[in-house]
C-alpha cells in the first residue's frame, strides 16, 4: 500500500546544552532509499553464505575503525546529545566490544541450532537456522552508540548474517551519518559484501524501510508509541518488529534491608538521574518500608542533583509535561533538584511521593516518564507492596534490595521474575552487560516480542529462522550440516549434543 509521504526535508541538529542549532542532514530521497534496499537485497545471499569466521573479520574491522575515530565521534555525539565525554567514550568502547562479542557468538555457532536425525530406511532430516534477510534498524535517542548506527541491533544482525539498513535518529543526525560512513568504509575495505550495511535519513525513509518487501525484520529501540506504531505497520506484511520500549522498572526494598537506608537512597537517586534519567532501565519507582525515613533521605539526595540537558527540545517538553501529570496523579509534593541554571534543554531532577493504592492499572503513574524523575511509595506490610508490583505494567528490569538471611527475598524475586525481563538483587538495574546470560527485554509493553533480547548472545536469534531439509545427499547439505563440520559448530546428531573437535 502506498501512503502519502511528506516532501524531502532535513533533520536539524541541535546542541542540547545551549539549544542552538548546529547544522542538519538532508533526508534520503525515495530513490536513495530504494537503491540502498536494492543493494542490501543483493548482499543478503552473500552474507548468508559467508562463514561466521568471515563475518567476524568484517565486524571486527568496523569495530576497529570506530575505535580509531573515537575522538571525532565522541565530539560529534557530545555536541548533539549534551551527554558528557566520559559517558560517551565509555559507551563507544562498549559498542565496539559488544560488536566483537556478537561476532564471536556467531562463530561459537549454537544460535544456528544445527541438528540431524537419521531416519529408518536410510533417509535423513536436518534442521538449522538461516539468516532472515535484510533487517531495518531504528535506534534510540538516548544511546547514540549503544543503540545507534553500530549498536546492539546492527552488530547482532550483521553477525547473524543479515544485511542492515539503519534509520538515522533525528536527535543525532550528524553523528549518525558520520558513524555510518566509517562503518560502511571499514566493511568495504574488509571485503564485506557490497550493500550489507547502510544508513538512511528521515522519518519517511524509516516508513519506506518498514513497507519494503525487501525488509524481513525490524529492530526498534525507543518509545512505546513509536514501537507499537511500527509493530502495527509491519504486521500488514507479517514482518516481525522486535521493539524494545520504555518502562517503569520498579525497585522493592524489603523490611530487612531498611537498615541500609542511606546507601539505598543515594544509590536510587544516582541510578534514576544517571544520564539525566534517560535510560530505558531507569528505576522509575521505589517501594520502601514505611517508618524508616526513606522519603526524606531520597528527597535530600535529590536536592543536590545538578540540572542536566535532555536530548532534545521535544524530550525536555515531554518531561515537564510528564512530571506535571505524575504530580497530579500522585497528589504528592515533589522533591526537586537544583533548578538554576537551566540552559538549553536542561531539566531538574524530581522525586515524587505517592500512596501505594494509587498505583492502579490505567493510571499515568504506571507509565514511563523519560528523564530524571521517579516515584517513591511507602508500604506498611510487604504483601501490599508485592500486590502493588503485580498491578504494574511488565518492565524491562526490576531491583530487589534484601537483608541478610532475608526470608522475604526469594518470594519477592519470584514474583518479579514473572513480570520483568531481568531482576537485579542488591544492585541497580541501570547497567546492562553484553554477555551470554543477559536478557534485555520482557513481556509487553517492555517489548513487542517477549521471547527476544536485544542485548547478549540471544540477540542473534531474532534474525534467523529454522528450516529443515529432508533426504538430502551429503553433497547437497549446507556447510553447517556437512560431515566434516567446516564451521566447527556444536550440533545435535540423532538427539545427542556433540561439540566440534
Ligand atoms: P522514539 O521517539 O520512539 O524514536 C525512536 C526512533 O523511531 C526514531 O528514529 C523515530 O524517528 C522513530 N519513530 C518513532 N515513532 C515513529 C512512528 N510512529 N513511525 C515511524 N518511525 C517512528 O524514541 P526515542 O526518544 O529515540 O527514545 C527514548 C525512548 O526509548 C524511551 O522511552 C526509552 O526508555 C526507550 N529506550 C528503550 C531501550 C530498550 O532497550 N528497551 C533502550 C533505549 C531507549 P522520528 O523521530 O523521525 O519520528
Coordinates of C-alpha atoms in Angstrom, one line a residue, residues 190-421:
X190 CA 37.5 -5.6 4.7
X191 CA 35.8 -7.0 1.6
X192 CA 32.4 -7.5 3.2
X193 CA 29.6 -7.8 0.6
X194 CA 28.7 -4.5 -1.1
X195 CA 25.5 -3.1 0.3
X196 CA 25.5 -5.2 3.5
X197 CA 25.2 -2.0 5.7
X198 CA 23.9 1.5 5.1
X199 CA 22.1 4.4 6.7
X200 CA 19.0 6.4 5.6
X201 CA 17.8 9.7 7.0
X202 CA 14.3 11.0 7.7
X203 CA 11.0 9.9 9.1
X204 CA 9.6 8.9 5.7
X205 CA 12.7 6.9 4.9
X206 CA 12.0 4.8 8.0
X207 CA 8.5 4.1 6.8
X208 CA 9.8 3.1 3.4
X209 CA 12.1 0.6 5.1
X210 CA 9.2 -0.9 7.1
X211 CA 7.0 -1.0 4.0
X212 CA 9.6 -2.5 1.7
X213 CA 9.2 -6.2 0.7
X214 CA 12.9 -6.5 0.9
X215 CA 12.9 -6.0 4.6
X216 CA 12.3 -9.2 6.5
X217 CA 12.6 -8.0 10.2
X218 CA 12.7 -4.7 12.0
X219 CA 14.6 -4.0 15.2
X220 CA 13.4 -0.9 17.1
X221 CA 14.6 0.8 20.3
X222 CA 12.6 3.7 21.6
X223 CA 9.2 4.8 22.9
X224 CA 6.1 2.6 23.4
X225 CA 4.2 4.9 21.0
X226 CA 6.8 4.6 18.2
X227 CA 7.5 0.9 18.7
X228 CA 3.8 0.0 18.6
X229 CA 3.2 2.2 15.5
X230 CA 5.9 0.2 13.7
X231 CA 4.6 -3.1 15.0
X232 CA 1.2 -2.4 13.6
X233 CA 2.5 -1.1 10.3
X234 CA 4.8 -4.1 9.7
X235 CA 2.0 -6.5 10.8
X236 CA 0.3 -5.8 7.5
X237 CA 3.1 -7.8 5.8
X238 CA 3.5 -10.2 8.7
X239 CA 7.0 -8.8 9.3
X240 CA 8.3 -9.1 12.9
X241 CA 9.2 -5.9 14.8
X242 CA 11.5 -6.5 17.7
X243 CA 10.6 -3.4 19.6
X244 CA 12.4 -2.6 22.9
X245 CA 10.5 0.1 24.6
X246 CA 10.4 2.2 27.8
X247 CA 9.0 1.0 31.2
X248 CA 8.9 2.0 34.8
X249 CA 11.4 -0.6 36.2
X250 CA 10.3 -0.9 39.9
X251 CA 12.6 -1.3 42.9
X252 CA 11.5 -3.2 46.0
X253 CA 13.3 -2.6 49.4
X254 CA 12.3 -5.4 51.8
X255 CA 11.9 -4.6 55.5
X256 CA 15.2 -6.5 56.2
X257 CA 17.1 -4.0 54.0
X258 CA 15.7 -0.9 55.8
X259 CA 18.9 -0.6 57.9
X260 CA 20.8 0.3 54.6
X261 CA 18.5 3.4 54.1
X262 CA 21.3 5.9 53.5
X263 CA 23.1 3.9 50.8
X264 CA 19.9 2.7 49.1
X265 CA 18.5 6.3 49.0
X266 CA 21.7 7.7 47.5
X267 CA 22.0 4.7 45.1
X268 CA 18.5 5.1 43.9
X269 CA 18.9 8.8 43.2
X270 CA 22.2 8.2 41.4
X271 CA 20.6 5.5 39.3
X272 CA 17.4 7.3 38.3
X273 CA 19.3 10.5 37.4
X274 CA 22.2 8.8 35.6
X275 CA 22.4 10.2 32.0
X276 CA 19.7 12.8 33.1
X277 CA 17.3 9.9 33.7
X278 CA 17.4 8.9 30.0
X279 CA 17.9 5.2 30.5
X280 CA 15.4 2.6 29.4
X281 CA 16.5 0.7 32.6
X282 CA 16.0 3.8 34.8
X283 CA 14.3 2.7 38.1
X284 CA 11.1 4.8 38.0
X285 CA 9.5 3.7 41.2
X286 CA 10.8 2.5 44.6
X287 CA 8.7 0.7 47.2
X288 CA 10.1 1.2 50.7
X289 CA 9.0 0.1 54.2
X290 CA 7.2 2.9 56.0
X291 CA 8.6 4.4 59.1
X292 CA 12.3 4.3 58.2
X293 CA 12.8 7.8 56.7
X294 CA 13.4 6.7 53.1
X295 CA 11.2 9.5 51.7
X296 CA 13.3 12.2 53.5
X297 CA 16.6 10.6 52.6
X298 CA 15.7 10.4 48.9
X299 CA 14.5 14.0 48.9
X300 CA 17.7 15.1 50.5
X301 CA 19.8 13.3 47.9
X302 CA 17.7 14.7 45.0
X303 CA 18.1 18.3 46.3
X304 CA 21.8 18.0 45.5
X305 CA 21.4 16.8 41.9
X306 CA 22.5 19.3 39.3
X307 CA 20.2 20.1 36.3
X308 CA 21.4 18.4 33.1
X309 CA 20.4 18.8 29.4
X310 CA 17.9 16.4 28.0
X311 CA 18.5 15.1 24.5
X312 CA 16.0 17.2 22.5
X313 CA 13.6 20.1 23.0
X314 CA 10.7 17.6 22.5
X315 CA 12.0 15.3 25.2
X316 CA 12.5 18.3 27.6
X317 CA 8.9 19.4 26.9
X318 CA 7.6 15.9 27.4
X319 CA 9.5 15.6 30.6
X320 CA 8.0 18.7 32.1
X321 CA 4.5 17.7 30.9
X322 CA 5.0 14.2 32.3
X323 CA 6.2 15.5 35.7
X324 CA 3.0 17.6 35.9
X325 CA 0.9 14.6 35.1
X326 CA 2.7 12.4 37.8
X327 CA 2.3 15.1 40.4
X328 CA -1.4 15.5 39.6
X329 CA -1.9 11.7 39.7
X330 CA 0.0 11.2 42.9
X331 CA -1.1 14.4 44.7
X332 CA 2.4 14.3 46.1
X333 CA 4.7 17.2 46.7
X334 CA 7.9 16.6 44.6
X335 CA 11.4 16.9 46.0
X336 CA 13.3 18.9 43.4
X337 CA 17.0 19.0 42.3
X338 CA 19.0 22.1 41.6
X339 CA 16.9 24.3 39.3
X340 CA 19.4 27.0 38.3
X341 CA 20.8 27.4 35.8
X342 CA 18.7 25.6 33.2
X343 CA 20.3 26.5 29.8
X344 CA 19.3 24.8 26.6
X345 CA 17.1 21.7 27.1
X346 CA 18.2 21.3 30.7
X347 CA 15.8 19.9 33.4
X348 CA 15.8 19.5 37.1
X349 CA 15.5 16.1 38.9
X350 CA 12.3 15.2 40.8
X351 CA 11.3 12.5 43.3
X352 CA 7.5 12.3 43.8
X353 CA 6.0 10.6 46.9
X354 CA 2.9 8.5 46.1
X355 CA 0.5 6.4 48.1
X356 CA 0.6 2.7 47.3
X357 CA -3.1 2.4 46.5
X358 CA -2.7 5.0 43.7
X359 CA -0.7 2.5 41.7
X360 CA -3.6 1.1 39.8
X361 CA -3.9 -0.1 36.2
X362 CA -4.6 2.7 33.7
X363 CA -3.0 5.4 35.9
X364 CA -0.4 7.7 34.4
X365 CA 1.8 6.6 37.4
X366 CA 2.3 3.2 35.8
X367 CA 3.9 4.6 32.6
X368 CA 7.4 5.7 31.9
X369 CA 8.3 9.4 32.2
X370 CA 11.6 9.7 30.3
X371 CA 14.0 11.9 32.3
X372 CA 15.3 12.4 35.9
X373 CA 12.1 11.7 37.8
X374 CA 11.0 8.8 40.0
X375 CA 8.1 7.8 42.3
X376 CA 8.6 6.9 46.0
X377 CA 5.9 4.8 47.7
X378 CA 5.9 3.6 51.3
X379 CA 4.3 0.3 52.3
X380 CA 3.1 -0.9 55.7
X381 CA 3.3 -4.7 55.0
X382 CA 5.3 -6.5 52.4
X383 CA 2.3 -8.3 50.9
X384 CA 0.7 -4.9 50.0
X385 CA 3.9 -3.9 48.2
X386 CA 4.0 -7.2 46.3
X387 CA 0.4 -6.8 45.3
X388 CA 1.2 -3.3 44.0
X389 CA 4.1 -4.7 41.9
X390 CA 1.6 -7.2 40.4
X391 CA -0.6 -4.3 39.3
X392 CA 2.3 -2.5 37.4
X393 CA 2.9 -2.9 33.7
X394 CA 5.6 -5.5 32.9
X395 CA 9.0 -4.0 32.7
X396 CA 12.5 -4.5 31.2
X397 CA 14.1 -4.8 34.7
X398 CA 13.5 -4.6 38.4
X399 CA 15.6 -4.5 41.6
X400 CA 15.1 -6.1 45.0
X401 CA 17.1 -4.9 48.0
X402 CA 17.3 -7.5 50.7
X403 CA 18.9 -8.0 54.1
X404 CA 20.9 -10.9 55.5
X405 CA 19.0 -14.2 55.8
X406 CA 16.0 -12.3 54.4
X407 CA 13.1 -14.7 54.4
X408 CA 11.1 -12.4 52.1
X409 CA 13.7 -12.1 49.3
X410 CA 13.0 -15.4 47.4
X411 CA 9.3 -14.7 47.2
X412 CA 9.8 -11.1 46.0
X413 CA 12.3 -12.3 43.4
X414 CA 10.0 -15.0 42.1
X415 CA 7.0 -12.6 41.9
X416 CA 9.1 -10.1 39.9
X417 CA 10.6 -12.7 37.7
X418 CA 7.1 -13.3 36.3
X419 CA 6.7 -9.7 35.3
X420 CA 10.1 -8.4 34.1
X421 CA 13.0 -9.5 31.8

